[in-house]
Amino acid sequence: MQQLLEKLAGLQSQFINFIRIAIFIVMAWIGGLKVCQYEADGIVPFVTNSPFMSFFYANSGKTAIDENGVTGEANKGKEVAEYKLHKNPEGKMVAANIEWHKQNNTYTFSYGLGAFICLIGLLTLLGIWSPKIGLIGGLLTFGMSIVTLSFLITTPEVYVPNLGGDMPTPNYGFPYLSGAGRLVLKDIIMSAGGLIAASDAARRLLAKNK
């Protein structure tokens, strides 16, 4: 057991580099997917409800009448957020919805966001060799994660909705996370990883200046 403890303690710097590699993989993969239609459509609820990002979209804040109950029978004939009427399920292509997203700047914004996310991942990865660059990457990773975690407050879709059915829905709203909400919550791990990477980079920079 003593040998195992000593081995693990001695590998700390390699484990921190593994954090950098892991952040890069996540950022590059998810950022790269932002060029895909389904991924760009999927982030619309997060962006349009965010006080920090909604201005990027042309249709943020707009509402429309849900004439056909697209958002649920309970909302049929009621006014809802316009974006909810133009959701494309992953793997499904609806021409009218795609046209709406083009007018909304959904795809243009997604391309830019994807490039930025990939850049953050690359900066964090380069921290293995350059503490100055790694410091920036780690702090940006932390900052981006905080923005993402704010979706837990601003985005209704992160919680299970009450859509009714043959019997009452027993678990909905806070704290019952939907699939989207569970993905968002995981970013708290990314925020911790960013801070660890930044802290290690700062330690190495201070050591160089001594």
PDB file of N, CA and C in Angstrom, residues 15-81:
ATOM      1  N   PHE A  15      -0.754  13.437 -13.944  1.00  0.00           N
ATOM      2  CA  PHE A  15      -2.212  13.440 -13.854  1.00  0.00           C
ATOM      3  C   PHE A  15      -2.782  14.809 -14.220  1.00  0.00           C
ATOM      4  N   ILE A  16      -2.071  15.871 -13.845  1.00  0.00           N
ATOM      5  CA  ILE A  16      -2.520  17.215 -14.216  1.00  0.00           C
ATOM      6  C   ILE A  16      -2.454  17.388 -15.730  1.00  0.00           C
ATOM      7  N   ASN A  17      -1.416  16.843 -16.339  1.00  0.00           N
ATOM      8  CA  ASN A  17      -1.344  16.882 -17.804  1.00  0.00           C
ATOM      9  C   ASN A  17      -2.459  16.060 -18.432  1.00  0.00           C
ATOM     10  N   PHE A  18      -2.841  14.970 -17.763  1.00  0.00           N
ATOM     11  CA  PHE A  18      -3.970  14.178 -18.246  1.00  0.00           C
ATOM     12  C   PHE A  18      -5.257  15.002 -18.208  1.00  0.00           C
ATOM     13  N   ILE A  19      -5.402  15.841 -17.176  1.00  0.00           N
ATOM     14  CA  ILE A  19      -6.547  16.755 -17.118  1.00  0.00           C
ATOM     15  C   ILE A  19      -6.540  17.673 -18.336  1.00  0.00           C
ATOM     16  N   ARG A  20      -5.352  18.192 -18.692  1.00  0.00           N
ATOM     17  CA  ARG A  20      -5.243  19.066 -19.866  1.00  0.00           C
ATOM     18  C   ARG A  20      -5.639  18.328 -21.146  1.00  0.00           C
ATOM     19  N   ILE A  21      -5.175  17.103 -21.268  1.00  0.00           N
ATOM     20  CA  ILE A  21      -5.515  16.308 -22.458  1.00  0.00           C
ATOM     21  C   ILE A  21      -7.003  16.031 -22.502  1.00  0.00           C
ATOM     22  N   ALA A  22      -7.590  15.700 -21.338  1.00  0.00           N
ATOM     23  CA  ALA A  22      -9.023  15.416 -21.279  1.00  0.00           C
ATOM     24  C   ALA A  22      -9.845  16.642 -21.668  1.00  0.00           C
ATOM     25  N   ILE A  23      -9.447  17.813 -21.167  1.00  0.00           N
ATOM     26  CA  ILE A  23     -10.151  19.058 -21.513  1.00  0.00           C
ATOM     27  C   ILE A  23     -10.057  19.300 -23.013  1.00  0.00           C
ATOM     28  N   PHE A  24      -8.866  19.070 -23.578  1.00  0.00           N
ATOM     29  CA  PHE A  24      -8.702  19.271 -25.019  1.00  0.00           C
ATOM     30  C   PHE A  24      -9.622  18.350 -25.816  1.00  0.00           C
ATOM     31  N   ILE A  25      -9.682  17.082 -25.433  1.00  0.00           N
ATOM     32  CA  ILE A  25     -10.525  16.134 -26.161  1.00  0.00           C
ATOM     33  C   ILE A  25     -11.983  16.568 -26.132  1.00  0.00           C
ATOM     34  N   VAL A  26     -12.465  16.935 -24.954  1.00  0.00           N
ATOM     35  CA  VAL A  26     -13.868  17.364 -24.820  1.00  0.00           C
ATOM     36  C   VAL A  26     -14.122  18.625 -25.638  1.00  0.00           C
ATOM     37  N   MET A  27     -13.240  19.610 -25.494  1.00  0.00           N
ATOM     38  CA  MET A  27     -13.424  20.884 -26.184  1.00  0.00           C
ATOM     39  C   MET A  27     -13.346  20.725 -27.701  1.00  0.00           C
ATOM     40  N   ALA A  28     -12.351  19.983 -28.168  1.00  0.00           N
ATOM     41  CA  ALA A  28     -12.171  19.822 -29.612  1.00  0.00           C
ATOM     42  C   ALA A  28     -13.322  19.032 -30.223  1.00  0.00           C
ATOM     43  N   TRP A  29     -13.767  18.017 -29.517  1.00  0.00           N
ATOM     44  CA  TRP A  29     -14.844  17.170 -30.039  1.00  0.00           C
ATOM     45  C   TRP A  29     -16.157  17.932 -30.078  1.00  0.00           C
ATOM     46  N   ILE A  30     -16.522  18.522 -28.941  1.00  0.00           N
ATOM     47  CA  ILE A  30     -17.793  19.257 -28.877  1.00  0.00           C
ATOM     48  C   ILE A  30     -17.727  20.519 -29.722  1.00  0.00           C
ATOM     49  N   GLY A  31     -16.600  21.219 -29.675  1.00  0.00           N
ATOM     50  CA  GLY A  31     -16.457  22.421 -30.488  1.00  0.00           C
ATOM     51  C   GLY A  31     -16.533  22.114 -31.965  1.00  0.00           C
ATOM     52  N   GLY A  32     -15.898  21.018 -32.363  1.00  0.00           N
ATOM     53  CA  GLY A  32     -15.936  20.621 -33.767  1.00  0.00           C
ATOM     54  C   GLY A  32     -17.335  20.279 -34.244  1.00  0.00           C
ATOM     55  N   LEU A  33     -18.138  19.692 -33.357  1.00  0.00           N
ATOM     56  CA  LEU A  33     -19.509  19.327 -33.728  1.00  0.00           C
ATOM     57  C   LEU A  33     -20.415  20.537 -33.927  1.00  0.00           C
ATOM     58  N   LYS A  34     -19.958  21.704 -33.493  1.00  0.00           N
ATOM     59  CA  LYS A  34     -20.782  22.913 -33.633  1.00  0.00           C
ATOM     60  C   LYS A  34     -20.984  23.304 -35.103  1.00  0.00           C
ATOM     61  N   VAL A  35     -20.233  22.687 -36.021  1.00  0.00           N
ATOM     62  CA  VAL A  35     -20.464  22.962 -37.446  1.00  0.00           C
ATOM     63  C   VAL A  35     -21.631  22.122 -37.970  1.00  0.00           C
ATOM     64  N   CYS A  36     -22.108  21.177 -37.176  1.00  0.00           N
ATOM     65  CA  CYS A  36     -23.197  20.291 -37.602  1.00  0.00           C
ATOM     66  C   CYS A  36     -24.549  20.911 -37.270  1.00  0.00           C
ATOM     67  N   GLN A  37     -25.503  20.723 -38.161  1.00  0.00           N
ATOM     68  CA  GLN A  37     -26.835  21.316 -38.000  1.00  0.00           C
ATOM     69  C   GLN A  37     -27.503  20.896 -36.702  1.00  0.00           C
ATOM     70  N   TYR A  38     -27.460  19.603 -36.378  1.00  0.00           N
ATOM     71  CA  TYR A  38     -28.178  19.120 -35.202  1.00  0.00           C
ATOM     72  C   TYR A  38     -27.608  19.702 -33.909  1.00  0.00           C
ATOM     73  N   GLU A  39     -26.284  19.874 -33.852  1.00  0.00           N
ATOM     74  CA  GLU A  39     -25.650  20.423 -32.660  1.00  0.00           C
ATOM     75  C   GLU A  39     -25.960  21.915 -32.528  1.00  0.00           C
ATOM     76  N   ALA A  40     -25.935  22.625 -33.651  1.00  0.00           N
ATOM     77  CA  ALA A  40     -26.264  24.051 -33.634  1.00  0.00           C
ATOM     78  C   ALA A  40     -27.708  24.267 -33.182  1.00  0.00           C
ATOM     79  N   ASP A  41     -28.626  23.447 -33.696  1.00  0.00           N
ATOM     80  CA  ASP A  41     -30.031  23.545 -33.279  1.00  0.00           C
ATOM     81  C   ASP A  41     -30.181  23.237 -31.791  1.00  0.00           C
ATOM     82  N   GLY A  42     -29.381  22.285 -31.302  1.00  0.00           N
ATOM     83  CA  GLY A  42     -29.531  21.815 -29.932  1.00  0.00           C
ATOM     84  C   GLY A  42     -29.163  22.827 -28.869  1.00  0.00           C
ATOM     85  N   ILE A  43     -28.303  23.800 -29.206  1.00  0.00           N
ATOM     86  CA  ILE A  43     -27.894  24.776 -28.190  1.00  0.00           C
ATOM     87  C   ILE A  43     -28.805  25.995 -28.143  1.00  0.00           C
ATOM     88  N   VAL A  44     -29.789  26.051 -29.036  1.00  0.00           N
ATOM     89  CA  VAL A  44     -30.664  27.224 -29.099  1.00  0.00           C
ATOM     90  C   VAL A  44     -31.365  27.516 -27.772  1.00  0.00           C
ATOM     91  N   PRO A  45     -31.948  26.521 -27.085  1.00  0.00           N
ATOM     92  CA  PRO A  45     -32.607  26.838 -25.807  1.00  0.00           C
ATOM     93  C   PRO A  45     -31.667  27.462 -24.785  1.00  0.00           C
ATOM     94  N   PHE A  46     -30.408  27.013 -24.774  1.00  0.00           N
ATOM     95  CA  PHE A  46     -29.442  27.560 -23.826  1.00  0.00           C
ATOM     96  C   PHE A  46     -29.098  29.007 -24.157  1.00  0.00           C
ATOM     97  N   VAL A  47     -28.803  29.258 -25.421  1.00  0.00           N
ATOM     98  CA  VAL A  47     -28.344  30.587 -25.842  1.00  0.00           C
ATOM     99  C   VAL A  47     -29.464  31.611 -25.772  1.00  0.00           C
ATOM    100  N   THR A  48     -30.636  31.245 -26.273  1.00  0.00           N
ATOM    101  CA  THR A  48     -31.720  32.229 -26.363  1.00  0.00           C
ATOM    102  C   THR A  48     -32.248  32.638 -24.988  1.00  0.00           C
ATOM    103  N   ASN A  49     -32.058  31.784 -23.970  1.00  0.00           N
ATOM    104  CA  ASN A  49     -32.511  32.107 -22.612  1.00  0.00           C
ATOM    105  C   ASN A  49     -31.425  32.702 -21.740  1.00  0.00           C
ATOM    106  N   SER A  50     -30.195  32.785 -22.280  1.00  0.00           N
ATOM    107  CA  SER A  50     -29.075  33.280 -21.488  1.00  0.00           C
ATOM    108  C   SER A  50     -28.973  34.804 -21.557  1.00  0.00           C
ATOM    109  N   PRO A  51     -28.894  35.480 -20.410  1.00  0.00           N
ATOM    110  CA  PRO A  51     -28.714  36.937 -20.425  1.00  0.00           C
ATOM    111  C   PRO A  51     -27.363  37.356 -20.972  1.00  0.00           C
ATOM    112  N   PHE A  52     -26.408  36.400 -21.022  1.00  0.00           N
ATOM    113  CA  PHE A  52     -25.069  36.703 -21.516  1.00  0.00           C
ATOM    114  C   PHE A  52     -24.928  36.486 -23.023  1.00  0.00           C
ATOM    115  N   MET A  53     -25.822  35.693 -23.628  1.00  0.00           N
ATOM    116  CA  MET A  53     -25.620  35.273 -25.007  1.00  0.00           C
ATOM    117  C   MET A  53     -26.812  35.500 -25.929  1.00  0.00           C
ATOM    118  N   SER A  54     -27.981  35.798 -25.401  1.00  0.00           N
ATOM    119  CA  SER A  54     -29.197  35.862 -26.220  1.00  0.00           C
ATOM    120  C   SER A  54     -29.115  36.888 -27.351  1.00  0.00           C
ATOM    121  N   PHE A  55     -28.288  37.928 -27.179  1.00  0.00           N
ATOM    122  CA  PHE A  55     -28.211  38.978 -28.192  1.00  0.00           C
ATOM    123  C   PHE A  55     -27.605  38.483 -29.505  1.00  0.00           C
ATOM    124  N   PHE A  56     -26.968  37.300 -29.468  1.00  0.00           N
ATOM    125  CA  PHE A  56     -26.399  36.747 -30.696  1.00  0.00           C
ATOM    126  C   PHE A  56     -27.488  36.270 -31.664  1.00  0.00           C
ATOM    127  N   TYR A  57     -28.677  36.008 -31.169  1.00  0.00           N
ATOM    128  CA  TYR A  57     -29.763  35.488 -31.992  1.00  0.00           C
ATOM    129  C   TYR A  57     -30.736  36.588 -32.387  1.00  0.00           C
ATOM    130  N   ALA A  58     -31.245  36.494 -33.606  1.00  0.00           N
ATOM    131  CA  ALA A  58     -32.183  37.503 -34.102  1.00  0.00           C
ATOM    132  C   ALA A  58     -33.575  37.340 -33.504  1.00  0.00           C
ATOM    133  N   ASN A  59     -33.942  36.106 -33.109  1.00  0.00           N
ATOM    134  CA  ASN A  59     -35.309  35.847 -32.657  1.00  0.00           C
ATOM    135  C   ASN A  59     -35.445  35.650 -31.152  1.00  0.00           C
ATOM    136  N   SER A  60     -34.401  35.956 -30.393  1.00  0.00           N
ATOM    137  CA  SER A  60     -34.487  35.817 -28.941  1.00  0.00           C
ATOM    138  C   SER A  60     -35.593  36.723 -28.392  1.00  0.00           C
ATOM    139  N   GLY A  61     -36.383  36.177 -27.501  1.00  0.00           N
ATOM    140  CA  GLY A  61     -37.453  36.967 -26.879  1.00  0.00           C
ATOM    141  C   GLY A  61     -38.756  36.966 -27.647  1.00  0.00           C
ATOM    142  N   LYS A  62     -38.764  36.453 -28.865  1.00  0.00           N
ATOM    143  CA  LYS A  62     -39.986  36.431 -29.657  1.00  0.00           C
ATOM    144  C   LYS A  62     -40.895  35.288 -29.218  1.00  0.00           C
ATOM    145  N   THR A  63     -42.187  35.516 -29.341  1.00  0.00           N
ATOM    146  CA  THR A  63     -43.170  34.493 -28.986  1.00  0.00           C
ATOM    147  C   THR A  63     -44.107  34.245 -30.166  1.00  0.00           C
ATOM    148  N   ALA A  64     -44.825  33.125 -30.090  1.00  0.00           N
ATOM    149  CA  ALA A  64     -45.786  32.772 -31.138  1.00  0.00           C
ATOM    150  C   ALA A  64     -46.842  31.861 -30.528  1.00  0.00           C
ATOM    151  N   ILE A  65     -47.961  31.710 -31.225  1.00  0.00           N
ATOM    152  CA  ILE A  65     -49.040  30.853 -30.760  1.00  0.00           C
ATOM    153  C   ILE A  65     -48.776  29.404 -31.186  1.00  0.00           C
ATOM    154  N   ASP A  66     -48.830  28.513 -30.221  1.00  0.00           N
ATOM    155  CA  ASP A  66     -48.651  27.083 -30.507  1.00  0.00           C
ATOM    156  C   ASP A  66     -50.004  26.522 -30.938  1.00  0.00           C
ATOM    157  N   GLU A  67     -50.311  26.655 -32.219  1.00  0.00           N
ATOM    158  CA  GLU A  67     -51.632  26.292 -32.721  1.00  0.00           C
ATOM    159  C   GLU A  67     -51.866  24.785 -32.711  1.00  0.00           C
ATOM    160  N   ASN A  68     -50.811  23.994 -32.883  1.00  0.00           N
ATOM    161  CA  ASN A  68     -50.975  22.545 -33.015  1.00  0.00           C
ATOM    162  C   ASN A  68     -50.515  21.751 -31.795  1.00  0.00           C
ATOM    163  N   GLY A  69     -50.190  22.442 -30.728  1.00  0.00           N
ATOM    164  CA  GLY A  69     -49.749  21.738 -29.532  1.00  0.00           C
ATOM    165  C   GLY A  69     -48.386  21.093 -29.677  1.00  0.00           C
ATOM    166  N   VAL A  70     -47.500  21.736 -30.453  1.00  0.00           N
ATOM    167  CA  VAL A  70     -46.158  21.196 -30.674  1.00  0.00           C
ATOM    168  C   VAL A  70     -45.392  21.061 -29.361  1.00  0.00           C
ATOM    169  N   THR A  71     -45.611  21.992 -28.455  1.00  0.00           N
ATOM    170  CA  THR A  71     -44.891  21.992 -27.177  1.00  0.00           C
ATOM    171  C   THR A  71     -45.650  21.254 -26.087  1.00  0.00           C
ATOM    172  N   GLY A  72     -46.695  20.539 -26.471  1.00  0.00           N
ATOM    173  CA  GLY A  72     -47.505  19.797 -25.504  1.00  0.00           C
ATOM    174  C   GLY A  72     -48.965  20.199 -25.606  1.00  0.00           C
ATOM    175  N   GLU A  73     -49.841  19.259 -25.364  1.00  0.00           N
ATOM    176  CA  GLU A  73     -51.282  19.532 -25.482  1.00  0.00           C
ATOM    177  C   GLU A  73     -51.734  20.653 -24.567  1.00  0.00           C
ATOM    178  N   ALA A  74     -51.094  20.766 -23.414  1.00  0.00           N
ATOM    179  CA  ALA A  74     -51.478  21.803 -22.456  1.00  0.00           C
ATOM    180  C   ALA A  74     -51.218  23.201 -23.002  1.00  0.00           C
ATOM    181  N   ASN A  75     -50.306  23.316 -23.967  1.00  0.00           N
ATOM    182  CA  ASN A  75     -49.963  24.628 -24.532  1.00  0.00           C
ATOM    183  C   ASN A  75     -50.675  24.922 -25.841  1.00  0.00           C
ATOM    184  N   LYS A  76     -51.515  24.009 -26.293  1.00  0.00           N
ATOM    185  CA  LYS A  76     -52.191  24.188 -27.573  1.00  0.00           C
ATOM    186  C   LYS A  76     -53.040  25.459 -27.550  1.00  0.00           C
ATOM    187  N   GLY A  77     -52.785  26.330 -28.534  1.00  0.00           N
ATOM    188  CA  GLY A  77     -53.500  27.597 -28.618  1.00  0.00           C
ATOM    189  C   GLY A  77     -52.937  28.682 -27.726  1.00  0.00           C
ATOM    190  N   LYS A  78     -51.843  28.389 -27.021  1.00  0.00           N
ATOM    191  CA  LYS A  78     -51.258  29.369 -26.106  1.00  0.00           C
ATOM    192  C   LYS A  78     -49.985  29.980 -26.697  1.00  0.00           C
ATOM    193  N   GLU A  79     -49.608  31.116 -26.134  1.00  0.00           N
ATOM    194  CA  GLU A  79     -48.392  31.810 -26.568  1.00  0.00           C
ATOM    195  C   GLU A  79     -47.177  31.166 -25.904  1.00  0.00           C
ATOM    196  N   VAL A  80     -46.177  30.816 -26.717  1.00  0.00           N
ATOM    197  CA  VAL A  80     -44.953  30.196 -26.203  1.00  0.00           C
ATOM    198  C   VAL A  80     -43.750  30.885 -26.839  1.00  0.00           C
ATOM    199  N   ALA A  81     -42.577  30.632 -26.302  1.00  0.00           N
ATOM    200  CA  ALA A  81     -41.351  31.140 -26.922  1.00  0.00           C
ATOM    201  C   ALA A  81     -41.249  30.576 -28.330  1.00  0.00           C
TER     202      ALA A  81
END
